[in-house]
mmCIF file of C-alpha atoms in Angstrom:
data_model
loop_
_atom_site.group_PDB
_atom_site.id
_atom_site.type_symbol
_atom_site.label_atom_id
_atom_site.label_comp_id
_atom_site.label_asym_id
_atom_site.label_seq_id
_atom_site.Cartn_x
_atom_site.Cartn_y
_atom_site.Cartn_z
ATOM 1 C CA MET A 1 -0.028 0.062 -0.004
ATOM 2 C CA PHE A 2 1.088 3.488 -0.808
ATOM 3 C CA ARG A 3 -1.167 6.298 0.683
ATOM 4 C CA VAL A 4 -0.951 10.151 0.835
ATOM 5 C CA ARG A 5 -2.790 11.828 3.649
ATOM 6 C CA MET A 6 -3.472 15.617 3.615
ATOM 7 C CA LEU A 7 -4.048 16.866 6.937
ATOM 8 C CA PRO A 8 -6.136 19.907 7.471
ATOM 9 C CA ALA A 9 -3.364 22.636 7.682
ATOM 10 C CA ASP A 10 -5.433 25.844 6.978
ATOM 11 C CA ASP A 11 -3.633 27.442 4.112
ATOM 12 C CA GLY A 12 -0.547 25.401 4.406
ATOM 13 C CA ASP A 13 0.808 21.885 3.835
ATOM 14 C CA CYS A 14 0.948 18.928 6.266
ATOM 15 C CA LEU A 15 1.236 15.591 4.479
ATOM 16 C CA LEU A 16 1.804 12.099 5.577
ATOM 17 C CA LEU A 17 2.924 9.321 3.369
ATOM 18 C CA ASP A 18 2.068 5.949 4.503
ATOM 19 C CA TYR A 19 3.613 2.849 2.693
ATOM 20 C CA GLY A 20 4.403 -0.811 3.275
ATOM 21 C CA THR A 21 1.573 -3.316 4.161
ATOM 22 C CA GLU A 22 -1.658 -2.726 6.134
ATOM 23 C CA ASP A 23 -0.056 -4.698 8.965
ATOM 24 C CA ARG A 24 3.351 -2.903 8.906
ATOM 25 C CA GLN A 25 3.782 0.605 7.588
ATOM 26 C CA HIS A 26 6.384 3.258 7.295
ATOM 27 C CA HIS A 27 5.709 6.842 7.497
ATOM 28 C CA ILE A 28 7.090 10.149 6.070
ATOM 29 C CA LEU A 29 5.770 13.418 7.473
ATOM 30 C CA ILE A 30 6.138 16.490 5.272
ATOM 31 C CA ASP A 31 5.608 19.990 6.759
ATOM 32 C CA GLY A 32 3.458 20.985 9.486
ATOM 33 C CA GLY A 33 0.921 23.620 8.327
ATOM 34 C CA ARG A 34 -0.183 26.542 10.609
ATOM 35 C CA GLY A 35 0.488 26.488 14.269
ATOM 36 C CA SER A 36 -2.846 24.911 15.124
ATOM 37 C CA THR A 37 -2.215 21.983 12.965
ATOM 38 C CA TYR A 38 -0.077 20.265 15.486
ATOM 39 C CA ALA A 39 -2.654 19.997 18.308
ATOM 40 C CA ALA A 40 -5.621 19.510 15.898
ATOM 41 C CA SER A 41 -4.121 16.851 13.534
ATOM 42 C CA ILE A 42 -0.418 15.984 13.827
ATOM 43 C CA VAL A 43 -0.280 14.827 17.275
ATOM 44 C CA LEU A 44 -3.379 12.676 16.774
ATOM 45 C CA ALA A 45 -1.729 10.994 13.804
ATOM 46 C CA LEU A 46 1.547 10.505 15.746
ATOM 47 C CA LYS A 47 -0.332 8.872 18.576
ATOM 48 C CA ASP A 48 -1.973 6.411 16.049
ATOM 49 C CA ILE A 49 1.488 5.598 14.554
ATOM 50 C CA HIS A 50 3.043 5.082 17.848
ATOM 51 C CA ALA A 51 0.140 2.847 18.967
ATOM 52 C CA ARG A 52 0.878 0.597 15.946
ATOM 53 C CA GLY A 53 4.457 0.192 17.061
ATOM 54 C CA GLU A 54 5.759 2.483 14.231
ATOM 55 C CA ARG A 55 7.571 5.715 13.860
ATOM 56 C CA ILE A 56 8.049 8.678 11.499
ATOM 57 C CA ASP A 57 10.875 7.275 9.330
ATOM 58 C CA LEU A 58 11.596 10.720 7.744
ATOM 59 C CA LEU A 59 10.500 14.134 8.699
ATOM 60 C CA VAL A 60 10.828 16.732 5.851
ATOM 61 C CA LEU A 61 10.458 20.533 6.441
ATOM 62 C CA SER A 62 10.480 21.678 2.809
ATOM 63 C CA HIS A 63 11.057 25.373 3.533
ATOM 64 C CA ILE A 64 10.691 28.050 6.188
ATOM 65 C CA ASP A 65 7.449 29.657 5.187
ATOM 66 C CA ALA A 66 5.018 30.102 8.171
ATOM 67 C CA ASP A 67 2.333 27.950 6.546
ATOM 68 C CA HIS A 68 4.762 24.975 6.433
ATOM 69 C CA ILE A 69 6.824 25.366 9.587
ATOM 70 C CA GLU A 70 4.536 26.685 12.283
ATOM 71 C CA GLY A 71 2.899 23.308 13.041
ATOM 72 C CA LEU A 72 6.371 21.672 13.508
ATOM 73 C CA LEU A 73 7.566 24.071 16.114
ATOM 74 C CA PRO A 74 5.252 22.674 18.863
ATOM 75 C CA LEU A 75 6.127 19.276 17.648
ATOM 76 C CA ILE A 76 9.949 19.774 18.240
ATOM 77 C CA GLU A 77 9.225 21.291 21.557
ATOM 78 C CA ASP A 78 6.611 18.689 22.891
ATOM 79 C CA PRO A 79 8.062 17.087 26.043
ATOM 80 C CA ASP A 80 5.421 14.358 25.634
ATOM 81 C CA LEU A 81 5.915 13.804 21.783
ATOM 82 C CA PRO A 82 4.379 10.395 21.069
ATOM 83 C CA GLY A 83 6.707 8.117 19.230
ATOM 84 C CA SER A 84 9.970 8.785 17.540
ATOM 85 C CA VAL A 85 11.456 10.335 14.458
ATOM 86 C CA ALA A 86 14.243 8.452 12.685
ATOM 87 C CA GLN A 87 15.740 11.288 10.679
ATOM 88 C CA VAL A 88 14.973 14.824 9.468
ATOM 89 C CA TRP A 89 15.629 16.713 6.214
ATOM 90 C CA PHE A 90 15.634 20.497 6.678
ATOM 91 C CA ASN A 91 17.978 23.219 5.322
ATOM 92 C CA GLY A 92 18.737 25.373 8.346
ATOM 93 C CA PHE A 93 21.186 28.167 8.529
ATOM 94 C CA ASP A 94 24.130 25.981 9.418
ATOM 95 C CA GLN A 95 23.485 23.810 6.298
ATOM 96 C CA LEU A 96 23.744 26.942 4.107
ATOM 97 C CA SER A 97 26.905 28.456 5.608
ATOM 98 C CA ASP A 98 29.942 27.938 7.721
ATOM 99 C CA LEU A 99 29.104 31.025 9.806
ATOM 100 C CA GLU A 100 28.179 30.668 13.493
ATOM 101 C CA ILE A 101 24.522 30.949 14.483
ATOM 102 C CA LEU A 102 23.797 34.572 15.399
ATOM 103 C CA GLY A 103 20.779 33.777 17.514
ATOM 104 C CA PRO A 104 17.441 31.828 17.364
ATOM 105 C CA ARG A 105 14.775 33.421 15.179
ATOM 106 C CA GLN A 106 11.686 31.368 14.040
ATOM 107 C CA GLY A 107 13.276 29.036 11.458
ATOM 108 C CA ASP A 108 16.280 28.809 13.781
ATOM 109 C CA ALA A 109 13.931 27.537 16.473
ATOM 110 C CA PHE A 110 13.357 24.389 14.539
ATOM 111 C CA SER A 111 17.073 24.022 14.212
ATOM 112 C CA ASP A 112 17.588 24.517 18.016
ATOM 113 C CA GLY A 113 14.883 21.960 18.659
ATOM 114 C CA LEU A 114 16.585 19.473 16.388
ATOM 115 C CA LEU A 115 19.909 19.867 18.201
ATOM 116 C CA LYS A 116 18.202 19.237 21.519
ATOM 117 C CA ARG A 117 16.370 16.074 20.132
ATOM 118 C CA ALA A 118 19.632 14.758 18.570
ATOM 119 C CA TRP A 119 17.681 13.369 15.588
ATOM 120 C CA PRO A 120 19.887 12.569 12.606
ATOM 121 C CA TRP A 121 19.821 15.669 10.523
ATOM 122 C CA ASN A 122 20.327 15.574 6.662
ATOM 123 C CA ALA A 123 22.217 12.372 7.316
ATOM 124 C CA ASP A 124 21.502 11.233 3.727
ATOM 125 C CA PHE A 125 23.429 14.326 2.625
ATOM 126 C CA ASN A 126 26.378 13.932 4.916
ATOM 127 C CA GLY A 127 24.872 16.678 7.198
ATOM 128 C CA LYS A 128 25.042 19.201 4.484
ATOM 129 C CA ALA A 129 22.140 20.940 2.670
ATOM 130 C CA VAL A 130 19.492 18.867 0.948
ATOM 131 C CA ALA A 131 20.050 20.099 -2.632
ATOM 132 C CA VAL A 132 20.654 19.209 -6.269
ATOM 133 C CA ARG A 133 24.377 19.774 -6.603
ATOM 134 C CA GLU A 134 25.090 18.200 -9.976
ATOM 135 C CA ALA A 135 23.423 17.341 -13.218
ATOM 136 C CA LYS A 136 22.338 14.070 -11.992
ATOM 137 C CA LEU A 137 19.506 14.215 -9.476
ATOM 138 C CA PRO A 138 20.094 12.680 -5.926
ATOM 139 C CA VAL A 139 18.328 9.372 -5.303
ATOM 140 C CA ILE A 140 17.806 8.299 -1.628
ATOM 141 C CA ASN A 141 16.372 4.845 -0.641
ATOM 142 C CA VAL A 142 14.483 5.316 2.561
ATOM 143 C CA VAL A 143 13.780 2.447 4.888
ATOM 144 C CA GLY A 144 10.877 0.135 3.749
ATOM 145 C CA GLY A 145 11.563 0.356 -0.036
ATOM 146 C CA MET A 146 10.704 4.018 -0.697
ATOM 147 C CA LYS A 147 12.851 5.648 -3.285
ATOM 148 C CA ILE A 148 13.033 9.464 -3.276
ATOM 149 C CA THR A 149 14.411 11.456 -6.116
ATOM 150 C CA LEU A 150 15.159 14.916 -5.137
ATOM 151 C CA LEU A 151 14.166 17.647 -7.811
ATOM 152 C CA THR A 152 14.710 20.837 -5.875
ATOM 153 C CA PRO A 153 16.228 23.028 -4.426
ATOM 154 C CA THR A 154 19.255 24.029 -6.512
ATOM 155 C CA MET A 155 22.440 25.455 -4.992
ATOM 156 C CA LYS A 156 21.634 28.740 -6.527
ATOM 157 C CA ALA A 157 18.275 28.944 -4.741
ATOM 158 C CA LEU A 158 19.893 28.076 -1.480
ATOM 159 C CA SER A 159 22.492 30.775 -1.863
ATOM 160 C CA ARG A 160 19.621 33.287 -2.296
ATOM 161 C CA LEU A 161 18.091 31.969 0.907
ATOM 162 C CA ARG A 162 21.249 32.302 2.794
ATOM 163 C CA SER A 163 21.686 35.923 1.913
ATOM 164 C CA ASP A 164 18.155 36.620 3.059
ATOM 165 C CA TRP A 165 18.175 34.490 6.283
ATOM 166 C CA ILE A 166 19.778 37.259 8.521
ATOM 167 C CA GLU A 167 16.933 39.569 7.575
ATOM 168 C CA TYR A 168 14.418 37.007 8.727
ATOM 169 C CA ARG A 169 16.214 36.774 11.947
ATOM 170 C CA GLN A 170 16.285 40.552 12.517
ATOM 171 C CA SER A 171 12.637 40.941 11.642
ATOM 172 C CA LYS A 172 11.787 38.394 14.356
ATOM 173 C CA THR A 173 9.010 36.969 11.918
ATOM 174 C CA LEU A 174 8.651 34.064 9.659
ATOM 175 C CA PRO A 175 8.294 34.824 5.792
ATOM 176 C CA VAL A 176 4.678 35.457 5.200
ATOM 177 C CA ASP A 177 4.341 33.584 1.932
ATOM 178 C CA PRO A 178 2.817 36.490 -0.084
ATOM 179 C CA ASP A 179 1.090 35.912 -3.495
ATOM 180 C CA PRO A 180 4.066 36.372 -5.751
ATOM 181 C CA VAL A 181 1.922 37.960 -8.471
ATOM 182 C CA PRO A 182 2.360 41.753 -8.268
ATOM 183 C CA ALA A 183 -0.959 43.366 -7.183
ATOM 184 C CA GLY A 184 -0.929 45.747 -10.205
ATOM 185 C CA LEU A 185 -1.381 42.860 -12.496
ATOM 186 C CA GLU A 186 -4.716 41.970 -10.872
ATOM 187 C CA ILE A 187 -6.313 45.148 -12.175
ATOM 188 C CA LEU A 188 -5.284 45.119 -15.693
ATOM 189 C CA GLY A 189 -8.694 43.848 -16.868
ATOM 190 C CA PRO A 190 -11.997 42.627 -15.413
ATOM 191 C CA LYS A 191 -11.790 39.356 -13.562
ATOM 192 C CA LEU A 192 -13.036 36.353 -15.452
ATOM 193 C CA ALA A 193 -15.866 34.411 -13.826
ATOM 194 C CA THR A 194 -14.928 30.761 -13.172
ATOM 195 C CA VAL A 195 -17.360 29.263 -15.551
ATOM 196 C CA PRO A 196 -16.823 26.664 -18.343
ATOM 197 C CA GLY A 197 -16.786 29.227 -21.126
ATOM 198 C CA ASN A 198 -13.867 31.102 -19.533
ATOM 199 C CA VAL A 199 -11.608 28.192 -18.820
ATOM 200 C CA ALA A 200 -9.565 28.648 -21.933
ATOM 201 C CA ALA A 201 -9.024 32.284 -21.267
ATOM 202 C CA LEU A 202 -8.141 31.635 -17.616
ATOM 203 C CA ALA A 203 -5.645 28.978 -18.722
ATOM 204 C CA ASP A 204 -4.069 31.227 -21.310
ATOM 205 C CA ALA A 205 -3.652 34.270 -18.829
ATOM 206 C CA PRO A 206 -0.105 35.473 -18.793
ATOM 207 C CA ASP A 207 2.402 33.470 -16.809
ATOM 208 C CA VAL A 208 4.096 35.564 -14.002
ATOM 209 C CA GLU A 209 6.421 32.983 -12.409
ATOM 210 C CA ASP A 210 6.920 32.839 -8.632
ATOM 211 C CA ARG A 211 10.330 34.231 -7.691
ATOM 212 C CA THR A 212 10.001 34.402 -3.829
ATOM 213 C CA VAL A 213 13.251 33.279 -2.143
ATOM 214 C CA PRO A 214 11.704 30.874 0.581
ATOM 215 C CA ASN A 215 9.622 29.118 -2.031
ATOM 216 C CA GLY A 216 12.542 28.692 -4.331
ATOM 217 C CA SER A 217 14.330 26.872 -1.585
ATOM 218 C CA SER A 218 11.603 24.123 -1.185
ATOM 219 C CA ILE A 219 12.673 20.619 -0.916
ATOM 220 C CA ALA A 220 10.591 18.926 -3.681
ATOM 221 C CA PHE A 221 10.855 15.381 -4.691
ATOM 222 C CA VAL A 222 9.376 12.211 -6.369
ATOM 223 C CA ALA A 223 8.449 9.472 -3.932
ATOM 224 C CA GLU A 224 8.292 5.996 -5.555
ATOM 225 C CA PHE A 225 7.046 2.853 -3.955
ATOM 226 C CA GLU A 226 6.362 -0.324 -5.748
ATOM 227 C CA GLY A 227 6.305 1.379 -9.163
ATOM 228 C CA ARG A 228 3.861 4.059 -8.044
ATOM 229 C CA ARG A 229 5.068 7.644 -8.140
ATOM 230 C CA VAL A 230 4.104 10.837 -6.451
ATOM 231 C CA LEU A 231 5.324 14.383 -7.032
ATOM 232 C CA LEU A 232 5.599 16.294 -3.696
ATOM 233 C CA ALA A 233 6.120 19.796 -5.049
ATOM 234 C CA ALA A 234 6.083 21.848 -1.731
ATOM 235 C CA ASP A 235 6.110 25.535 -2.882
ATOM 236 C CA ALA A 236 8.831 25.046 -5.549
ATOM 237 C CA HIS A 237 9.330 27.326 -8.474
ATOM 238 C CA PRO A 238 7.789 25.931 -11.660
ATOM 239 C CA SER A 239 10.965 26.442 -13.675
ATOM 240 C CA ASP A 240 13.002 24.376 -11.135
ATOM 241 C CA LEU A 241 10.483 21.635 -11.075
ATOM 242 C CA LEU A 242 10.462 21.604 -14.886
ATOM 243 C CA GLU A 243 14.155 21.270 -14.964
ATOM 244 C CA GLY A 244 14.097 18.449 -12.445
ATOM 245 C CA LEU A 245 11.345 16.498 -14.205
ATOM 246 C CA ARG A 246 13.254 16.740 -17.535
ATOM 247 C CA LYS A 247 16.281 15.216 -15.737
ATOM 248 C CA LEU A 248 14.134 12.632 -14.125
ATOM 249 C CA ASP A 249 13.251 10.651 -17.287
ATOM 250 C CA THR A 250 10.669 8.584 -15.470
ATOM 251 C CA GLU A 251 7.406 7.106 -16.315
ATOM 252 C CA GLU A 252 3.925 8.280 -15.319
ATOM 253 C CA LEU A 253 3.435 10.307 -12.198
ATOM 254 C CA HIS A 254 0.474 8.795 -10.461
ATOM 255 C CA LEU A 255 -0.266 11.762 -8.226
ATOM 256 C CA VAL A 256 0.995 15.353 -7.908
ATOM 257 C CA LYS A 257 0.697 17.511 -4.819
ATOM 258 C CA LEU A 258 0.508 20.756 -6.635
ATOM 259 C CA SER A 259 3.090 23.426 -5.825
ATOM 260 C CA HIS A 260 2.135 26.427 -3.565
ATOM 261 C CA HIS A 261 -1.450 25.321 -2.967
ATOM 262 C CA GLY A 262 -2.501 25.912 -6.571
ATOM 263 C CA SER A 263 -0.888 29.385 -7.092
ATOM 264 C CA LYS A 264 -1.104 30.507 -10.759
ATOM 265 C CA ALA A 265 2.446 31.725 -10.321
ATOM 266 C CA ASN A 266 3.644 28.038 -9.617
ATOM 267 C CA THR A 267 1.480 26.205 -12.182
ATOM 268 C CA THR A 268 2.780 27.231 -15.691
ATOM 269 C CA ILE A 269 1.618 25.604 -18.903
ATOM 270 C CA PRO A 270 5.116 23.921 -19.496
ATOM 271 C CA LEU A 271 5.106 22.519 -16.086
ATOM 272 C CA VAL A 272 1.521 21.164 -16.517
ATOM 273 C CA ARG A 273 2.567 19.487 -19.711
ATOM 274 C CA ALA A 274 5.622 17.996 -18.174
ATOM 275 C CA MET A 275 3.885 16.533 -15.162
ATOM 276 C CA ALA A 276 1.080 14.945 -17.365
ATOM 277 C CA ALA A 277 -0.633 13.739 -14.208
ATOM 278 C CA LYS A 278 -4.233 12.682 -14.173
ATOM 279 C CA ARG A 279 -4.490 13.033 -10.242
ATOM 280 C CA ILE A 280 -3.914 16.364 -8.569
ATOM 281 C CA ALA A 281 -3.858 16.993 -4.881
ATOM 282 C CA ILE A 282 -4.281 20.669 -3.563
ATOM 283 C CA SER A 283 -3.673 21.440 0.092
ATOM 284 C CA THR A 284 -5.248 24.795 1.251
ATOM 285 C CA SER A 285 -8.288 26.253 3.027
ATOM 286 C CA GLY A 286 -8.170 29.327 0.650
ATOM 287 C CA ALA A 287 -7.350 31.621 3.516
ATOM 288 C CA ARG A 288 -5.178 34.669 2.835
ATOM 289 C CA ASN A 289 -4.273 34.122 -0.763
ATOM 290 C CA ARG A 290 -7.577 32.663 -2.009
ATOM 291 C CA HIS A 291 -5.786 29.522 -3.394
ATOM 292 C CA PRO A 292 -6.211 27.669 -5.679
ATOM 293 C CA ASN A 293 -6.174 30.274 -8.291
ATOM 294 C CA PRO A 294 -8.628 29.608 -11.118
ATOM 295 C CA GLU A 295 -5.858 30.097 -13.704
ATOM 296 C CA ALA A 296 -3.836 27.271 -12.142
ATOM 297 C CA VAL A 297 -6.810 24.792 -12.235
ATOM 298 C CA ALA A 298 -7.803 25.904 -15.657
ATOM 299 C CA ARG A 299 -4.246 25.238 -17.039
ATOM 300 C CA LEU A 300 -4.407 21.630 -15.558
ATOM 301 C CA ILE A 301 -7.855 21.148 -17.405
ATOM 302 C CA GLN A 302 -6.868 22.830 -20.590
ATOM 303 C CA TYR A 303 -3.281 21.424 -21.021
ATOM 304 C CA GLY A 304 -3.161 18.305 -18.797
ATOM 305 C CA PRO A 305 -4.565 14.857 -19.526
ATOM 306 C CA LYS A 306 -8.268 14.439 -19.850
ATOM 307 C CA GLU A 307 -10.545 13.125 -17.059
ATOM 308 C CA LEU A 308 -8.618 14.723 -14.298
ATOM 309 C CA HIS A 309 -9.144 13.811 -10.649
ATOM 310 C CA PHE A 310 -8.852 16.755 -8.181
ATOM 311 C CA TYR A 311 -8.291 16.176 -4.470
ATOM 312 C CA PHE A 312 -8.966 19.136 -2.256
ATOM 313 C CA ASN A 313 -8.564 18.899 1.404
ATOM 314 C CA TYR A 314 -11.089 21.717 2.007
ATOM 315 C CA ARG A 315 -14.389 22.586 0.376
ATOM 316 C CA THR A 316 -14.278 26.294 -0.245
ATOM 317 C CA PRO A 317 -15.646 28.852 -2.772
ATOM 318 C CA TYR A 318 -12.295 28.440 -4.613
ATOM 319 C CA THR A 319 -12.518 24.660 -4.844
ATOM 320 C CA GLU A 320 -16.183 23.760 -5.094
ATOM 321 C CA VAL A 321 -16.643 25.817 -8.112
ATOM 322 C CA TRP A 322 -14.771 23.186 -10.076
ATOM 323 C CA ASP A 323 -17.319 20.568 -8.764
ATOM 324 C CA SER A 324 -20.292 22.134 -10.473
ATOM 325 C CA GLN A 325 -22.278 19.862 -12.889
ATOM 326 C CA ALA A 326 -21.591 22.424 -15.689
ATOM 327 C CA MET A 327 -17.891 22.122 -15.170
ATOM 328 C CA ARG A 328 -17.712 18.352 -14.705
ATOM 329 C CA ASP A 329 -20.006 17.875 -17.857
ATOM 330 C CA ALA A 330 -17.807 20.326 -19.899
ATOM 331 C CA PHE A 331 -14.430 18.821 -19.096
ATOM 332 C CA GLY A 332 -15.031 15.250 -17.788
ATOM 333 C CA HIS A 333 -13.061 15.714 -14.489
ATOM 334 C CA GLU A 334 -14.020 14.679 -10.883
ATOM 335 C CA CYS A 335 -13.492 16.432 -7.643
ATOM 336 C CA PHE A 336 -12.940 14.866 -4.153
ATOM 337 C CA PHE A 337 -13.018 16.727 -0.888
ATOM 338 C CA GLY A 338 -11.592 16.093 2.547
ATOM 339 C CA GLU A 339 -14.138 15.407 5.181
ATOM 340 C CA GLY A 340 -13.356 15.908 8.834
ATOM 341 C CA PHE A 341 -9.841 14.840 10.031
ATOM 342 C CA GLU A 342 -7.900 14.260 6.784
ATOM 343 C CA MET A 343 -7.995 13.596 3.081
ATOM 344 C CA LYS A 344 -6.716 10.038 2.228
ATOM 345 C CA ILE A 345 -5.577 9.314 -1.364
ATOM 346 C CA ASP A 346 -4.452 5.723 -2.239
ATOM 347 C CA VAL A 347 -1.800 6.035 -4.809
#
């Protein structure tokens, strides 16, 4: 079995990969969503895993945006943390530089917690940054038969993050994950209604690619178990994902967790064509940035495979519009929504 669980993480990401057999499973936790996600969802999942006699085999913090890291801060600090974590992938300041730590500030709080926990940190990368350093993509075999092929971040992206990290420390706040599309572009013309007749125009709206530094530092990868492949795109830049997929030279992607919660700035037409995935998972409540953007979903419908399956972990005005009878009749896709605790997708 290979299952992806999208936990309700507000406008962020919090994903669990379960793989193995129904009787004996392995688990990878990716990101922690907003701060409330730990008490509301993560700790419950950890208790269940611990009760089964299992553990988190890999914890991945993809990048330091608030909607990915906040829910992991109470995890790292919980004195009664249920179960154990075998290893962690996270690019902290020490992995980006030989400089001494200047002082704990948000993203650094997770680093401090890791040091106290003494969990193996980036051990698969010899304690250095999780990154694509050469033309060949890194391939890591995780316990239980899971193969991970790293697509991003590049060393160039991490260099940009390093130069900005001190500013994050001085500001005493986490990066706020703004919508990377300049506000002025939103008012160049009337907003198109999300109806079948406008899908082609929405899909062909000009691409303004995400260039935000934290998103560009995202740890994004393809997870493969028993021939089934999932792209976990974090908030990665579309051009970086595209470059990685071209190097991957793999067969079908059986599921894609869309980058940046379905932002139009992270879902470009070339990337949609390269992914060629029929099953799309989008993690967001739509808060703050009103994700997923209609342009992103329209590109998937217009330029992706036919008969798409969309998996939304929240039913919102920005997701249920794609579930109307008119939309489904026009384009042949199906929509599935999370109910209650989590959204389960069997790969």
